Coordinates of C-alpha atoms and ligand atoms in Angstrom, one line a residue:
X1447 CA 131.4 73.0 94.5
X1448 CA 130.6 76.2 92.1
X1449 CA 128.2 77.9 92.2
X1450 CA 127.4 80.9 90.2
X1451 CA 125.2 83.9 91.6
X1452 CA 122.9 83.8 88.0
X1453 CA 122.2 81.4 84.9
X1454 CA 119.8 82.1 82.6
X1455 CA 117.0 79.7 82.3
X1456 CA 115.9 78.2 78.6
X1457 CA 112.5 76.4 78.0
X1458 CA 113.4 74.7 75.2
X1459 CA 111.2 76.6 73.1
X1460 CA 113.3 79.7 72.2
X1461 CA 114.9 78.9 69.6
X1462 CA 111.9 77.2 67.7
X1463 CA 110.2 80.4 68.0
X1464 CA 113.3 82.3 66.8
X1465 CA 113.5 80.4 63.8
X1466 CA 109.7 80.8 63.4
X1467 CA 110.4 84.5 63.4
X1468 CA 112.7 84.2 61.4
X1469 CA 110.8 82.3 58.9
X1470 CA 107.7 84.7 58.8
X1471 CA 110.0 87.3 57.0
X1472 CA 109.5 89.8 59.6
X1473 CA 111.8 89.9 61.8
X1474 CA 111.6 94.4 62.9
X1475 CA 109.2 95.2 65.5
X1476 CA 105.9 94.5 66.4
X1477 CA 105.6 91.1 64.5
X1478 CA 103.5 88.3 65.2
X1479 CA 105.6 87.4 68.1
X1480 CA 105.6 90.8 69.8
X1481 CA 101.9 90.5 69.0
X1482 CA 101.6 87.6 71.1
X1483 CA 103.0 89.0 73.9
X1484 CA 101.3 92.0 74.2
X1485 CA 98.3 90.0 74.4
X1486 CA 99.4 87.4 77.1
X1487 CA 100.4 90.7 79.4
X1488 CA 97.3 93.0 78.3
X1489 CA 95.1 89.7 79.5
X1490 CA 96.9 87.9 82.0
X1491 CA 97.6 91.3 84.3
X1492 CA 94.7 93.8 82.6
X1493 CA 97.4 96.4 81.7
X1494 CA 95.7 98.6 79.8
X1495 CA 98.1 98.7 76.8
X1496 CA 101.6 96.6 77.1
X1497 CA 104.7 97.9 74.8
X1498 CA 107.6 95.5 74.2
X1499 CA 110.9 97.9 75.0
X1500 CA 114.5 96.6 74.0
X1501 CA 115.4 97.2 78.3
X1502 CA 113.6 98.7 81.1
X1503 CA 115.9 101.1 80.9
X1504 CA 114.4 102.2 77.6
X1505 CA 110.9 101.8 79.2
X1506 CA 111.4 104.0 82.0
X1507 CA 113.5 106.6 79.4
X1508 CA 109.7 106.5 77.3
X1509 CA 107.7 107.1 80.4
X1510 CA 110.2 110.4 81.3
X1511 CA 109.2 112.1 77.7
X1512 CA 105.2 110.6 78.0
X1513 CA 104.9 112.5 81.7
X1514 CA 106.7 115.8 79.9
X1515 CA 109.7 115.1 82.4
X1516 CA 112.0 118.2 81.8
X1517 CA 114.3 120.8 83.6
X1518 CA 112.5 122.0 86.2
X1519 CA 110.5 119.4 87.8
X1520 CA 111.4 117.3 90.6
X1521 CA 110.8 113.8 90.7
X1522 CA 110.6 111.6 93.9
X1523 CA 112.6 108.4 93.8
X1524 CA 114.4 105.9 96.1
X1525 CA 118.1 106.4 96.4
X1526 CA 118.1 102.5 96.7
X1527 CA 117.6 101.6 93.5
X1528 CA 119.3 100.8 89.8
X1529 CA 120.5 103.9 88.0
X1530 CA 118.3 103.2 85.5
X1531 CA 115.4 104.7 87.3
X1532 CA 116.6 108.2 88.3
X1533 CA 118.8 108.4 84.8
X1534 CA 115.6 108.4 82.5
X1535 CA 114.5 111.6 84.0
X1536 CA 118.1 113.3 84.5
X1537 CA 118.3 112.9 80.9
X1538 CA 115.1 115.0 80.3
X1539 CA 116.9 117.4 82.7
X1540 CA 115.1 117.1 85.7
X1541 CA 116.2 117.0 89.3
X1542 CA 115.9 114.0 91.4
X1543 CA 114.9 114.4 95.0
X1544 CA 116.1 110.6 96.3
X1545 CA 113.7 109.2 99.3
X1546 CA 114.4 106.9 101.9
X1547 CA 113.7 103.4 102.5
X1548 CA 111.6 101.8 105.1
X1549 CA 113.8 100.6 108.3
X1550 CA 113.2 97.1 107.7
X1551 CA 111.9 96.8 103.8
X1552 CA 114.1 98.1 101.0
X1553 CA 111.1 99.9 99.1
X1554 CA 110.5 103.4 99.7
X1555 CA 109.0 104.3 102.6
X1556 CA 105.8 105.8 101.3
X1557 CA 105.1 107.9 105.0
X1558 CA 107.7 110.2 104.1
X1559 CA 107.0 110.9 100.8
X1560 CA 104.6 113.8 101.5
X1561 CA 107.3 115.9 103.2
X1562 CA 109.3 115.9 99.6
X1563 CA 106.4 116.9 97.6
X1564 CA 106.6 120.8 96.6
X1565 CA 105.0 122.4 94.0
X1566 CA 107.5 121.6 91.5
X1567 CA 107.2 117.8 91.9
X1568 CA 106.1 115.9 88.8
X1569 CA 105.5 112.0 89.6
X1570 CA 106.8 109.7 92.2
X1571 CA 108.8 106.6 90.7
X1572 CA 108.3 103.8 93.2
X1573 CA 110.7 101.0 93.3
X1574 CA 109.1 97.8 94.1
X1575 CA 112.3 95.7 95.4
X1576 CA 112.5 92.2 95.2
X1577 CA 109.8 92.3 93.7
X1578 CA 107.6 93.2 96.7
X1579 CA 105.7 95.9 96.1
X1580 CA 105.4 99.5 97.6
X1581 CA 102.5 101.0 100.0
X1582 CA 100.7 101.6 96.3
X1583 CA 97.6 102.7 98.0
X1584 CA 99.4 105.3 100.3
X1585 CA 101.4 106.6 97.2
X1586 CA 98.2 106.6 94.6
X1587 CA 96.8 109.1 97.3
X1588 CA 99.5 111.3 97.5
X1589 CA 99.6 111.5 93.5
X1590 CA 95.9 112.1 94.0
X1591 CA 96.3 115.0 96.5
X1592 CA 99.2 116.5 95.2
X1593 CA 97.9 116.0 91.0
X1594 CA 101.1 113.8 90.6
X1595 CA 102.0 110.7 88.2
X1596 CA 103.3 107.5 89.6
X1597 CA 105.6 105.9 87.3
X1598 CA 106.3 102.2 88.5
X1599 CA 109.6 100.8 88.4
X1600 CA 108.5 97.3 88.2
X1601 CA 111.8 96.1 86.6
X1602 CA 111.5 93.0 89.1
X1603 CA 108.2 92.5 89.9
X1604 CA 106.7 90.3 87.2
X1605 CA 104.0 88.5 88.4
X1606 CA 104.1 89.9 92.0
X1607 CA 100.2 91.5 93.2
X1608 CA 99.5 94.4 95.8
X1609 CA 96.0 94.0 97.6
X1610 CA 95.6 91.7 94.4
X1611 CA 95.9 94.2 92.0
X1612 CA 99.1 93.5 89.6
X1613 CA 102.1 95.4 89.7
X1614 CA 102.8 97.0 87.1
X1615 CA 98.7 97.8 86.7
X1616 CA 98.8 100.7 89.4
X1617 CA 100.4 103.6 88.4
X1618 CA 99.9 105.9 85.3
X1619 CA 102.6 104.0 83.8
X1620 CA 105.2 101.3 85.0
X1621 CA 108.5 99.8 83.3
X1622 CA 109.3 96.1 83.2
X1623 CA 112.6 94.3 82.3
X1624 CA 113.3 90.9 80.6
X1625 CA 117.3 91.0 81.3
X1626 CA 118.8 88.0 81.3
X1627 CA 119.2 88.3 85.6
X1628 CA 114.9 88.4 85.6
X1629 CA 112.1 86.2 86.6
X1630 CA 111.3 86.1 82.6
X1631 CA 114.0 87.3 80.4
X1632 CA 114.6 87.7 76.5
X1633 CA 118.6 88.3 77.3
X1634 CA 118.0 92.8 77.1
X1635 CA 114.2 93.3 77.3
X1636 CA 111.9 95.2 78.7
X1637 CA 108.1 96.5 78.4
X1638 CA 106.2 99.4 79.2
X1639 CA 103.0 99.2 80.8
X1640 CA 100.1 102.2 79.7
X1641 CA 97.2 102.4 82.3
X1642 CA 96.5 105.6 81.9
X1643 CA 94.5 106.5 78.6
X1644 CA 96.0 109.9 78.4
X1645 CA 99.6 108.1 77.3
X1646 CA 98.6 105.7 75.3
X1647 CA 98.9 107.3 71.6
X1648 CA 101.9 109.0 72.1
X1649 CA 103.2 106.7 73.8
X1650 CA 102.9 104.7 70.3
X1651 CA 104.8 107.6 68.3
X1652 CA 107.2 108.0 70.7
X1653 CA 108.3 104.0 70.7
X1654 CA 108.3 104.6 66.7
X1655 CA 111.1 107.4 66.5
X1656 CA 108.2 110.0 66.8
X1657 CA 106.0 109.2 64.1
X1658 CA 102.6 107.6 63.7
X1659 CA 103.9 104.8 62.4
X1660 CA 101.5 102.4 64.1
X1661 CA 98.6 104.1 63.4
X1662 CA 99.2 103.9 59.8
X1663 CA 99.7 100.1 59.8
X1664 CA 96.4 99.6 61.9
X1665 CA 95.0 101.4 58.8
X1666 CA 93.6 104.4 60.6
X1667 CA 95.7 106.8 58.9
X1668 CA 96.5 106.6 54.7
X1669 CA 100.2 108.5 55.4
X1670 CA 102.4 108.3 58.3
X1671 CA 104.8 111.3 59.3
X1672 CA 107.2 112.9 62.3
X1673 CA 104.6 114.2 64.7
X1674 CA 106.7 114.3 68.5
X1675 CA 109.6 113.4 69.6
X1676 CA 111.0 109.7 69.8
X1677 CA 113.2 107.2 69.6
X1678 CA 113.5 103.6 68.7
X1679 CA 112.6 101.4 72.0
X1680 CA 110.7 99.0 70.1
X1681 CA 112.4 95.3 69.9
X1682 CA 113.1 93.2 67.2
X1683 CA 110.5 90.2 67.1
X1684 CA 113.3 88.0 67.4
X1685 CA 113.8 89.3 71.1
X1686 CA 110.0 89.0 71.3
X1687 CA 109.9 85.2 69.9
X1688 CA 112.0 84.0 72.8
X1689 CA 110.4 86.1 75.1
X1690 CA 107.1 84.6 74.5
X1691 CA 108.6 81.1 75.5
X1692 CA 109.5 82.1 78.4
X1693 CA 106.2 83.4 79.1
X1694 CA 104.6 80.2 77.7
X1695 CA 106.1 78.5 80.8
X1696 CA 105.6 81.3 83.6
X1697 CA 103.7 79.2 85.9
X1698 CA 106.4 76.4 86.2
X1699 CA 109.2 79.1 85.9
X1700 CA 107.4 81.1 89.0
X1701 CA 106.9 77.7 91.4
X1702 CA 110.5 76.6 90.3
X1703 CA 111.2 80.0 91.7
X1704 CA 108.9 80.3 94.6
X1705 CA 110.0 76.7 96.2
X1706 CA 113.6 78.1 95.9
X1707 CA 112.6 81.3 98.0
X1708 CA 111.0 78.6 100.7
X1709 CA 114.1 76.6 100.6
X1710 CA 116.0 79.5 101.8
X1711 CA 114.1 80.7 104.3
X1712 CA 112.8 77.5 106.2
X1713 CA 117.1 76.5 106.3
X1714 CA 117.9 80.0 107.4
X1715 CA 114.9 81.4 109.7
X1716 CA 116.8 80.0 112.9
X1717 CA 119.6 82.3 112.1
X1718 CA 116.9 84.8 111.8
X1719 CA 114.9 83.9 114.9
X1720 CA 118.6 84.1 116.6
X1721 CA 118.8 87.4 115.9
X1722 CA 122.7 86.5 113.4
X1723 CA 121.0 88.0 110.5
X1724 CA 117.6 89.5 109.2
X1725 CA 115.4 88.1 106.2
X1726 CA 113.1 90.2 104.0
X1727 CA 109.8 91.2 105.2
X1728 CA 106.9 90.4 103.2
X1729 CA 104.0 93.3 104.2
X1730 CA 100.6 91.9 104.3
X1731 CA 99.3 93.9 101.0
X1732 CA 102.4 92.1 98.7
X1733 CA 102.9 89.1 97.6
X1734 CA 106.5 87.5 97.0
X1735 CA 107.1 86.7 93.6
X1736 CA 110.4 85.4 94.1
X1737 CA 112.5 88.0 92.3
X1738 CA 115.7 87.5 94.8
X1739 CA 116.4 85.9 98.1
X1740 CA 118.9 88.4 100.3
X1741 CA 119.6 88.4 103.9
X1742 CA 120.7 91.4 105.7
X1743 CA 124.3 91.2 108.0
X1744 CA 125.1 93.5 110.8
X1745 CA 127.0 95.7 109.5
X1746 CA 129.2 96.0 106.4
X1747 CA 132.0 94.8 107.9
X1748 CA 130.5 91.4 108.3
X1749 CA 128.8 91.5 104.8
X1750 CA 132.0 91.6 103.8
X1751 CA 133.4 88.6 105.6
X1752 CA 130.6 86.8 104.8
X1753 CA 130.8 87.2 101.2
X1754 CA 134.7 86.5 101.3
X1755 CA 133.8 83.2 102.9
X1756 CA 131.1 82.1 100.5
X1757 CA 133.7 83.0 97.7
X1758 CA 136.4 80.7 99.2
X1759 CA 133.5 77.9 99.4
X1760 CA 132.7 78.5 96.0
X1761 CA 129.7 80.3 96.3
X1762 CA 128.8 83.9 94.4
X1763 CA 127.0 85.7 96.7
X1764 CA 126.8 89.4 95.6
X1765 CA 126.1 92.5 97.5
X1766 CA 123.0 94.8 95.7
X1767 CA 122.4 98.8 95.2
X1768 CA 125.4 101.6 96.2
X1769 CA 123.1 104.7 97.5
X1770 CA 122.4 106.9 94.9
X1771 CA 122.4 110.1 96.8
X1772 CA 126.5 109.8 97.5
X1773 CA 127.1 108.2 94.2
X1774 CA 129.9 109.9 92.5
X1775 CA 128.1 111.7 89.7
X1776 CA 124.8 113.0 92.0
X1777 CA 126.8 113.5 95.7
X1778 CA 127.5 116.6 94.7
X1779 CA 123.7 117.4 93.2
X1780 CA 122.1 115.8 96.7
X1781 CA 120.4 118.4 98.9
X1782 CA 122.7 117.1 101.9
X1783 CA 119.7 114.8 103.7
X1784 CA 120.9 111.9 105.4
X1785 CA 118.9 108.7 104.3
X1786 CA 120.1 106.3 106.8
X1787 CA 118.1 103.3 105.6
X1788 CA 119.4 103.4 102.4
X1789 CA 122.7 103.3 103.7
X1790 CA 122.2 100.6 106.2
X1791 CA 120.8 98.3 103.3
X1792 CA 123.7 99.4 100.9
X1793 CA 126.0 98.1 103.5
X1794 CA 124.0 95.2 104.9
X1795 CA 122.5 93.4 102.0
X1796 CA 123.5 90.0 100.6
X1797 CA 121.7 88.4 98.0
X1798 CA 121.8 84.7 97.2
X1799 CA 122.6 82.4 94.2
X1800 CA 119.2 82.2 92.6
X1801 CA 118.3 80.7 89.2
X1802 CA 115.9 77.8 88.2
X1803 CA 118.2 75.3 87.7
X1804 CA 120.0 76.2 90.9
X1805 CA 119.4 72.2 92.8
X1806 CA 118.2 71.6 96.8
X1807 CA 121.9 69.9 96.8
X1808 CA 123.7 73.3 96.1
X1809 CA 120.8 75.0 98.1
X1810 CA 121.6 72.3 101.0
X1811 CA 125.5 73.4 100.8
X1812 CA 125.0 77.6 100.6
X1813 CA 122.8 76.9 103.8
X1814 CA 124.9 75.1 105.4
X1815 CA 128.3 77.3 104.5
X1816 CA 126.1 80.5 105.9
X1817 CA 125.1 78.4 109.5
X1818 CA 128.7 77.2 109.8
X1819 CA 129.9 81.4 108.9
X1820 CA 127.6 82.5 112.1
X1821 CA 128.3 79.6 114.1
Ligands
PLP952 C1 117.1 95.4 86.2 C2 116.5 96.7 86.7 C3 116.5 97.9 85.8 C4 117.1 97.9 84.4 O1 116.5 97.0 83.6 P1 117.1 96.8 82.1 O2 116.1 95.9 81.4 O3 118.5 96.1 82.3 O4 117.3 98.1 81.5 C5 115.9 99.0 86.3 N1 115.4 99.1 87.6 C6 115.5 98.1 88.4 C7 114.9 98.2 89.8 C8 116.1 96.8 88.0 O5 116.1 95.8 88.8

């Protein structure tokens, strides 16, 4: 048997609606299709404003210039992450101060955020993991107290709720990605999320190369101009066409997904309740949207067996995030802190095969090579 660690999922509508788009002769941003899925997020999740990005990357790049992100702020992120999320604000020229991880949960741990905060620090950039989500409550608070923004890196958390509140509706502003190794995916894609009326203009003119480009096809202006800074995050509708199938089908996409997360866990909690491996931790306030299925090893050493063995059964299991903080282009930028959880879960993380198509067969035979590996 082979089995691959991704494989994109198609509903069969795609390339209807790509045609469509196609067809309707306007095929640059913000078409009828990218219309569309503004809408579904703006009313599904009550995000005040949703903006179609071509990445996440590009989303969380857009947030960096809407919070004024520049050489000499500090912004608080967790060194287990993507280098997407620290690399939006490092190119405004600001200095990342990396936090740890909770012992047992991935996501930042949002007691020992305070500590970091001094008065240079600009906005916290949680990471919610798995798409589990992060203490939001604890870390809204903090941004309270301390006047600071929360930018959500929600790059895997489509569909996933804390306290029943949607991530990606919490912070001032969060970032959402559609690539091709998502829940929902348009191949590149991503969105950013405004819930904070302050950003939402600008946030408009920065998307459009840093004019008002938007406003003048809503009619509210009679001549549009370069009024900021920008770039050009905004997708072609093409992107947006397929994207919208996807979402079309989101509810048999996420119990396809969520059945697959139960498979796992039911065939590997007695190697959890044997104390061979760990399995993610759900906190009470988050709900699992089925973003990824990992198990943690003891050490590194046996992460690496195990994934050697899973290879030679034909199985692509993959290891996740290197920590940032010792990465070779910030190591030398880090303040020196030890962030031991980060490390441990750098070392000890293994995440699954996990794809809609992926059958309870090939599920049956991953199990079963991982029991026979601890046996
Ligand atoms: C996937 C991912 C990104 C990057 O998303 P792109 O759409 O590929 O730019 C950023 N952060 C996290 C946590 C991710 O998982």
């Amino acid at each position: 048997m082979r089995i691959g660690f991704n494989k994109p999922y198609l509903t069969g509508k795609e390339i209807d609606y790509i045609l469509a788009a196609v067809d309707s002769a306007k095929i640059s941003g913000d078409g009828n299709f990218t219309k569309k899925c503004h809408e579904f997020f703006e009313k599904k999740y009550g995000f005040k404003k949703a903006l179609l990005t071509t990445s996440c990357t590009d989303a969380l790049e857009m947030a960096a210039i809407l919070i004024d992100s520049q050489a000499g702020d500090e912004i608080i992120i967790p060194a287990y992450t993507f280098v997407s999320t620290p690399n939006a604000f490092v190119l405004r020229g600001a200095k990342i101060v990396f936090a740890d991880s909770y012992s047992d949960n991935p996501n930042i741990d949002a007691d020992k955020i305070e500590a970091l905060i001094t008065p240079k620090t600009k906005a916290i950039v949680p990471v919610h993991y798995a798409g589990v989500a992060c203490d939001m409550d604890k870390i809204m608070a903090l941004a309270a107290k301390y006047n600071l923004l929360v930018v959500e890196d929600a790059a895997q958390c489509i569909d996933s709720f804390y306290k029943g509140k949607p991530l990606g509706a919490i912070g001032h502003l969060a970032a959402f990605s559609f690539h091709e190794t998502k829940n929902i995916i348009s191949g590149e894609g991503g969105m950013l999320t405004i819930n904070d009326e302050r950003f939402l203009q600008r946030a408009e003119i920065i998307r459009e190369k840093g004019t008002n480009r938007s406003q003048f096809f809503r009619g509210e202006i009679d001549k549009y101009g370069w009024v900021d800074i920008g770039s050009s995050f905004l997708p072609s509708d093409i992107l947006a066409a397929f994207l919208y199938a996807q979402l079309e089908n989101i509810e048999n996409i996420q119990t396809r997904r969520k059945k697959i997360w139960q498979n796992y866990f039911d065939g590997l909690k007695e190697l959890e309740k044997s104390g061979r491996i760990s399995l993610a931790k759900i906190p009470d306030y988050a709900t699992n949207n089925a973003h990824m299925f990992y198990l943690l090893c003891k050490d590194l050493a046996e992460r690496t067996k195990l994934i050697d063995y899973l290879k030679e059964k034909g199985v692509n299991a993959v290891f996740h995030y290197l920590s940032l903080h010792s990465s070779p282009f910030f190591k030398d930028k880090h303040d020196g802190r030890a962030l031991p959880n980060t490390d441990s879960f750098a070392d000890r993380l293994v995440r699954l095969p996990f794809f809609y198509e992926l059958t309870d067969a090939e599920q049956d035979y991953i199990i079963d090579a991982i029991r026979n590996f601890f046996k």
